[in-house]
PDB file of C-alpha atoms and ligand atoms in Angstrom:
ATOM      1  CA  MET A   1       7.412 -86.991  49.832  1.00 42.00           C
ATOM      2  CA  GLY A   2       7.854 -83.277  49.043  1.00 45.00           C
ATOM      3  CA  GLN A   3       5.029 -83.173  46.551  1.00 52.00           C
ATOM      4  CA  ALA A   4       4.049 -79.618  45.379  1.00 53.00           C
ATOM      5  CA  PRO A   5       0.702 -78.374  46.467  1.00 54.00           C
ATOM      6  CA  ARG A   6      -2.197 -79.166  44.320  1.00 58.00           C
ATOM      7  CA  ALA A   7      -4.163 -76.395  42.865  1.00 61.00           C
ATOM      8  CA  VAL A   8      -7.341 -75.928  44.450  1.00 70.00           C
ATOM      9  CA  GLY A   9     -10.655 -74.638  43.462  1.00 86.00           C
ATOM     10  CA  SER A  10     -11.799 -74.268  39.893  1.00 94.00           C
ATOM     11  CA  ASP A  11     -12.017 -71.964  37.043  1.00 95.00           C
ATOM     12  CA  GLY A  12     -14.106 -73.872  34.964  1.00 97.00           C
ATOM     13  CA  ILE A  13     -14.658 -77.363  33.153  1.00 98.00           C
ATOM     14  CA  PHE A  14     -12.718 -78.976  30.524  1.00 98.00           C
ATOM     15  CA  VAL A  15     -13.311 -81.932  28.105  1.00 98.00           C
ATOM     16  CA  VAL A  16     -11.240 -83.710  25.741  1.00 98.00           C
ATOM     17  CA  GLN A  17     -13.491 -85.469  23.024  1.00 98.00           C
ATOM     18  CA  ARG A  18     -11.924 -88.264  20.970  1.00 98.00           C
ATOM     19  CA  HIS A  19     -13.196 -87.609  17.444  1.00 97.00           C
ATOM     20  CA  ASP A  20     -12.612 -90.143  14.760  1.00 96.00           C
ATOM     21  CA  GLY A  21     -13.786 -88.646  11.491  1.00 88.00           C
ATOM     22  CA  SER A  22     -12.184 -87.773   8.351  1.00 86.00           C
ATOM     23  CA  SER A  23      -8.985 -87.870  10.440  1.00 91.00           C
ATOM     24  CA  LEU A  24      -8.579 -88.987  14.023  1.00 95.00           C
ATOM     25  CA  HIS A  25      -7.815 -86.212  16.788  1.00 97.00           C
ATOM     26  CA  TYR A  26      -8.730 -85.413  20.281  1.00 98.00           C
ATOM     27  CA  ASP A  27     -10.675 -81.859  20.906  1.00 98.00           C
ATOM     28  CA  VAL A  28      -9.183 -80.229  24.010  1.00 98.00           C
ATOM     29  CA  ARG A  29     -11.646 -77.700  25.334  1.00 98.00           C
ATOM     30  CA  LEU A  30     -11.548 -75.340  28.300  1.00 98.00           C
ATOM     31  CA  GLN A  31     -14.312 -73.475  29.697  1.00 98.00           C
ATOM     32  CA  VAL A  32     -13.380 -69.543  29.269  1.00 97.00           C
ATOM     33  CA  GLY A  33     -16.400 -67.300  30.405  1.00 95.00           C
ATOM     34  CA  ASP A  34     -19.400 -69.107  28.718  1.00 96.00           C
ATOM     35  CA  VAL A  35     -17.667 -70.905  25.764  1.00 98.00           C
ATOM     36  CA  LEU A  36     -15.384 -73.806  25.358  1.00 98.00           C
ATOM     37  CA  VAL A  37     -12.156 -72.701  23.815  1.00 98.00           C
ATOM     38  CA  SER A  38     -10.817 -75.604  21.647  1.00 98.00           C
ATOM     39  CA  TRP A  39      -7.938 -77.104  20.111  1.00 98.00           C
ATOM     40  CA  ALA A  40      -7.538 -80.055  17.816  1.00 97.00           C
ATOM     41  CA  VAL A  41      -4.707 -82.291  18.785  1.00 98.00           C
ATOM     42  CA  PRO A  42      -4.153 -84.964  16.385  1.00 97.00           C
ATOM     43  CA  LYS A  43      -2.055 -87.364  18.686  1.00 98.00           C
ATOM     44  CA  GLY A  44      -3.971 -86.466  21.725  1.00 98.00           C
ATOM     45  CA  PRO A  45      -2.671 -85.164  25.275  1.00 98.00           C
ATOM     46  CA  SER A  46       0.528 -86.828  26.687  1.00 98.00           C
ATOM     47  CA  LEU A  47       1.370 -87.096  30.437  1.00 98.00           C
ATOM     48  CA  ASP A  48       5.180 -87.241  29.357  1.00 98.00           C
ATOM     49  CA  PRO A  49       6.811 -83.730  29.598  1.00 98.00           C
ATOM     50  CA  ARG A  50       9.183 -84.565  27.018  1.00 98.00           C
ATOM     51  CA  THR A  51       6.376 -85.015  24.391  1.00 98.00           C
ATOM     52  CA  ARG A  52       5.242 -81.861  22.502  1.00 98.00           C
ATOM     53  CA  ARG A  53       1.686 -82.274  20.845  1.00 98.00           C
ATOM     54  CA  LEU A  54       0.532 -80.156  18.044  1.00 98.00           C
ATOM     55  CA  ALA A  55      -2.801 -78.412  19.057  1.00 98.00           C
ATOM     56  CA  VAL A  56      -4.525 -76.574  16.360  1.00 98.00           C
ATOM     57  CA  ARG A  57      -7.061 -73.719  17.657  1.00 98.00           C
ATOM     58  CA  THR A  58     -10.486 -74.550  16.408  1.00 97.00           C
ATOM     59  CA  ALA A  59     -13.772 -72.868  16.820  1.00 97.00           C
ATOM     60  CA  ASP A  60     -15.032 -72.065  20.168  1.00 98.00           C
ATOM     61  CA  HIS A  61     -18.032 -74.419  21.225  1.00 97.00           C
ATOM     62  CA  ALA A  62     -21.014 -73.813  23.466  1.00 98.00           C
ATOM     63  CA  LEU A  63     -20.919 -75.262  26.937  1.00 98.00           C
ATOM     64  CA  ASP A  64     -23.651 -77.952  26.342  1.00 97.00           C
ATOM     65  CA  HIS A  65     -21.186 -79.640  24.005  1.00 97.00           C
ATOM     66  CA  ALA A  66     -18.836 -80.593  26.863  1.00 98.00           C
ATOM     67  CA  THR A  67     -20.933 -83.790  27.122  1.00 98.00           C
ATOM     68  CA  PHE A  68     -21.819 -84.595  23.612  1.00 97.00           C
ATOM     69  CA  GLU A  69     -21.262 -88.287  22.462  1.00 97.00           C
ATOM     70  CA  GLY A  70     -22.429 -89.743  19.179  1.00 95.00           C
ATOM     71  CA  ARG A  71     -22.358 -89.602  15.475  1.00 94.00           C
ATOM     72  CA  THR A  72     -21.192 -86.599  13.345  1.00 90.00           C
ATOM     73  CA  GLY A  73     -20.978 -85.913   9.734  1.00 85.00           C
ATOM     74  CA  THR A  74     -17.630 -85.555   7.923  1.00 80.00           C
ATOM     75  CA  ALA A  75     -16.520 -83.042   5.436  1.00 78.00           C
ATOM     76  CA  ARG A  76     -16.403 -86.154   2.938  1.00 80.00           C
ATOM     77  CA  GLY A  77     -20.117 -87.151   3.640  1.00 79.00           C
ATOM     78  CA  GLY A  78     -18.892 -90.057   5.744  1.00 80.00           C
ATOM     79  CA  VAL A  79     -19.938 -90.698   9.486  1.00 81.00           C
ATOM     80  CA  GLY A  80     -17.692 -89.693  12.207  1.00 93.00           C
ATOM     81  CA  THR A  81     -17.729 -90.516  16.170  1.00 96.00           C
ATOM     82  CA  VAL A  82     -17.344 -88.383  19.115  1.00 97.00           C
ATOM     83  CA  ILE A  83     -16.918 -89.658  22.805  1.00 98.00           C
ATOM     84  CA  VAL A  84     -15.987 -87.724  25.855  1.00 98.00           C
ATOM     85  CA  TRP A  85     -12.485 -89.294  26.395  1.00 98.00           C
ATOM     86  CA  ASP A  86     -11.963 -87.156  29.557  1.00 98.00           C
ATOM     87  CA  SER A  87     -13.559 -84.517  31.554  1.00 98.00           C
ATOM     88  CA  GLY A  88     -13.270 -82.680  34.650  1.00 98.00           C
ATOM     89  CA  GLU A  89     -12.340 -79.213  36.057  1.00 97.00           C
ATOM     90  CA  PHE A  90      -9.292 -76.935  35.568  1.00 98.00           C
ATOM     91  CA  VAL A  91      -7.476 -74.274  37.470  1.00 97.00           C
ATOM     92  CA  ASN A  92      -5.725 -71.420  35.504  1.00 97.00           C
ATOM     93  CA  LEU A  93      -2.039 -71.244  36.758  1.00 97.00           C
ATOM     94  CA  THR A  94      -0.981 -68.635  34.162  1.00 97.00           C
ATOM     95  CA  MET A  95       1.042 -66.070  35.800  1.00 96.00           C
ATOM     96  CA  SER A  96       2.396 -62.538  34.583  1.00 93.00           C
ATOM     97  CA  GLY A  97       4.103 -59.985  36.680  1.00 91.00           C
ATOM     98  CA  GLY A  98       3.691 -61.928  39.736  1.00 93.00           C
ATOM     99  CA  ALA A  99      -0.020 -61.922  39.294  1.00 94.00           C
ATOM    100  CA  ARG A 100      -2.594 -64.346  37.863  1.00 94.00           C
ATOM    101  CA  LEU A 101      -3.369 -63.632  34.434  1.00 96.00           C
ATOM    102  CA  PRO A 102      -6.989 -64.099  33.493  1.00 96.00           C
ATOM    103  CA  ALA A 103      -7.740 -67.025  30.913  1.00 97.00           C
ATOM    104  CA  SER A 104      -9.037 -64.699  28.408  1.00 97.00           C
ATOM    105  CA  ASP A 105      -5.907 -62.410  28.456  1.00 97.00           C
ATOM    106  CA  ALA A 106      -3.542 -65.593  28.473  1.00 97.00           C
ATOM    107  CA  LEU A 107      -5.274 -66.709  25.269  1.00 97.00           C
ATOM    108  CA  GLU A 108      -4.708 -63.491  23.703  1.00 96.00           C
ATOM    109  CA  ALA A 109      -0.889 -63.526  24.785  1.00 96.00           C
ATOM    110  CA  GLY A 110      -0.587 -67.016  23.387  1.00 97.00           C
ATOM    111  CA  HIS A 111       0.541 -68.756  26.514  1.00 97.00           C
ATOM    112  CA  LEU A 112      -1.815 -70.404  29.008  1.00 98.00           C
ATOM    113  CA  LYS A 113      -0.771 -72.964  31.974  1.00 98.00           C
ATOM    114  CA  VAL A 114      -3.731 -74.841  33.549  1.00 98.00           C
ATOM    115  CA  ALA A 115      -3.952 -77.752  36.006  1.00 98.00           C
ATOM    116  CA  LEU A 116      -6.542 -80.317  35.042  1.00 98.00           C
ATOM    117  CA  ARG A 117      -8.330 -82.584  37.332  1.00 97.00           C
ATOM    118  CA  GLY A 118      -9.798 -85.234  35.012  1.00 97.00           C
ATOM    119  CA  THR A 119      -9.971 -89.010  35.031  1.00 97.00           C
ATOM    120  CA  LYS A 120      -7.138 -89.754  32.729  1.00 98.00           C
ATOM    121  CA  LEU A 121      -5.176 -86.389  32.744  1.00 98.00           C
ATOM    122  CA  ALA A 122      -4.203 -84.611  35.798  1.00 98.00           C
ATOM    123  CA  GLY A 123      -1.605 -81.949  36.859  1.00 98.00           C
ATOM    124  CA  ALA A 124      -0.245 -78.897  34.886  1.00 98.00           C
ATOM    125  CA  PHE A 125      -0.103 -78.441  31.305  1.00 98.00           C
ATOM    126  CA  ALA A 126       1.099 -75.607  29.126  1.00 98.00           C
ATOM    127  CA  LEU A 127      -0.446 -74.512  25.983  1.00 98.00           C
ATOM    128  CA  THR A 128       1.835 -72.118  23.832  1.00 98.00           C
ATOM    129  CA  ARG A 129       1.110 -70.551  20.382  1.00 98.00           C
ATOM    130  CA  THR A 130       4.103 -71.292  18.048  1.00 97.00           C
ATOM    131  CA  ALA A 131       2.441 -69.993  14.786  1.00 91.00           C
ATOM    132  CA  MET A 132       4.468 -72.963  13.084  1.00 92.00           C
ATOM    133  CA  GLY A 133       4.545 -72.138   9.456  1.00 94.00           C
ATOM    134  CA  GLY A 134       2.982 -68.735   9.986  1.00 95.00           C
ATOM    135  CA  ASP A 135      -0.320 -69.916  11.036  1.00 96.00           C
ATOM    136  CA  GLN A 136      -1.694 -68.434  14.301  1.00 96.00           C
ATOM    137  CA  ARG A 137      -3.801 -71.455  15.101  1.00 97.00           C
ATOM    138  CA  ASN A 138      -0.880 -73.659  15.689  1.00 98.00           C
ATOM    139  CA  TRP A 139      -0.167 -74.091  19.277  1.00 98.00           C
ATOM    140  CA  LEU A 140       1.869 -76.754  21.283  1.00 98.00           C
ATOM    141  CA  LEU A 141       0.414 -78.751  24.198  1.00 98.00           C
ATOM    142  CA  VAL A 142       3.002 -80.034  26.745  1.00 98.00           C
ATOM    143  CA  LYS A 143       2.908 -81.716  30.152  1.00 98.00           C
ATOM    144  CA  VAL A 144       4.325 -79.635  32.863  1.00 98.00           C
ATOM    145  CA  ASP A 145       6.932 -81.732  34.846  1.00 98.00           C
ATOM    146  CA  ASP A 146       5.025 -82.331  38.226  1.00 98.00           C
ATOM    147  CA  GLN A 147       3.989 -85.145  40.103  1.00 97.00           C
ATOM    148  CA  ASP A 148       1.132 -86.125  37.751  1.00 98.00           C
ATOM    149  CA  ALA A 149       3.856 -86.284  34.962  1.00 98.00           C
ATOM    150  CA  ASP A 150       4.019 -90.048  33.719  1.00 98.00           C
ATOM    151  CA  THR A 151       6.525 -91.596  31.131  1.00 97.00           C
ATOM    152  CA  GLU A 152       4.944 -94.807  31.233  1.00 96.00           C
ATOM    153  CA  TYR A 153       0.886 -94.435  31.194  1.00 95.00           C
ATOM    154  CA  ASP A 154      -0.046 -93.038  27.744  1.00 96.00           C
ATOM    155  CA  PRO A 155      -3.829 -92.970  27.764  1.00 97.00           C
ATOM    156  CA  ALA A 156      -4.052 -91.774  24.371  1.00 97.00           C
ATOM    157  CA  SER A 157      -2.907 -95.127  23.140  1.00 95.00           C
ATOM    158  CA  THR A 158      -4.339 -97.520  25.835  1.00 96.00           C
ATOM    159  CA  ASP A 159      -7.291 -95.972  27.317  1.00 96.00           C
ATOM    160  CA  LEU A 160      -9.697 -95.220  24.423  1.00 97.00           C
ATOM    161  CA  ARG A 161     -13.086 -95.497  26.194  1.00 98.00           C
ATOM    162  CA  SER A 162     -15.488 -92.749  27.280  1.00 98.00           C
ATOM    163  CA  VAL A 163     -15.379 -91.494  30.997  1.00 98.00           C
ATOM    164  CA  LEU A 164     -19.043 -90.971  30.803  1.00 97.00           C
ATOM    165  CA  SER A 165     -20.529 -94.227  29.089  1.00 97.00           C
ATOM    166  CA  GLY A 166     -17.717 -96.669  28.719  1.00 98.00           C
ATOM    167  CA  ARG A 167     -18.174 -96.695  25.147  1.00 97.00           C
ATOM    168  CA  SER A 168     -15.585 -96.510  22.367  1.00 97.00           C
ATOM    169  CA  ASN A 169     -15.441 -94.623  19.004  1.00 96.00           C
ATOM    170  CA  ASP A 170     -15.792 -98.112  17.267  1.00 94.00           C
ATOM    171  CA  ASP A 171     -18.734 -98.961  19.594  1.00 95.00           C
ATOM    172  CA  LEU A 172     -20.779 -95.834  18.152  1.00 94.00           C
ATOM    173  CA  ALA A 173     -19.680 -96.458  14.489  1.00 89.00           C
ATOM    174  CA  ALA A 174     -21.116-100.095  14.705  1.00 80.00           C
ATOM    175  CA  PRO A 175     -24.314-100.718  13.246  1.00 70.00           C
ATOM    176  CA  HIS A 176     -27.011 -99.906  16.076  1.00 63.00           C
ATOM    177  CA  GLY A 177     -24.050 -98.777  18.332  1.00 48.00           C
ATOM    178  CA  GLY A 178     -24.887 -95.086  18.059  1.00 48.00           C
ATOM    179  CA  SER A 179     -27.639 -92.401  18.381  1.00 51.00           C
ATOM    180  CA  ASP A 180     -28.370 -89.336  15.996  1.00 50.00           C
ATOM    181  CA  ASP A 181     -29.249 -87.127  18.827  1.00 46.00           C
TER     182      ASP A 181
HETATM  183 MN1  LIG B   1     -13.301 -82.457  16.029  1.00 95.56          MN
END
């Protein structure tokens, strides 16, 4: 079928947490060194290469946050919920001058290409800093057009449950549905 070779090995874990708080977003996190480098993606990742998703760089998180699900506070004093919407491992595919560019350098340079191996997300994705509006936190997340690209399956609109627990954000928000720890 002429499929491109799949990336092998692993450069770390990735996790996408669906965070229903003051506003709904997906926290996309990649392990770089001993932290989870993070972006908030309001509309969630798309498998359609024609779709560009705003990804706002947010604070690095500790590695143990990768399995966090539960309730959180919101800036307005309300209750938010977090589920592990997808997780797995990734391979850094970023090249520069014919050589593999370490992820930390790629972040600095504002362009990172990674292959994900998750439950919902697979294949290569590009993260590119655009600094739209003059804000250095603004990046775009775009699916690379490879064998895992999919213009039909849109997990961020149809597949809303945790890959760890099967729970939805609504399950956690319901009375007795969540846990504070
Ligand atoms: Mn968040």
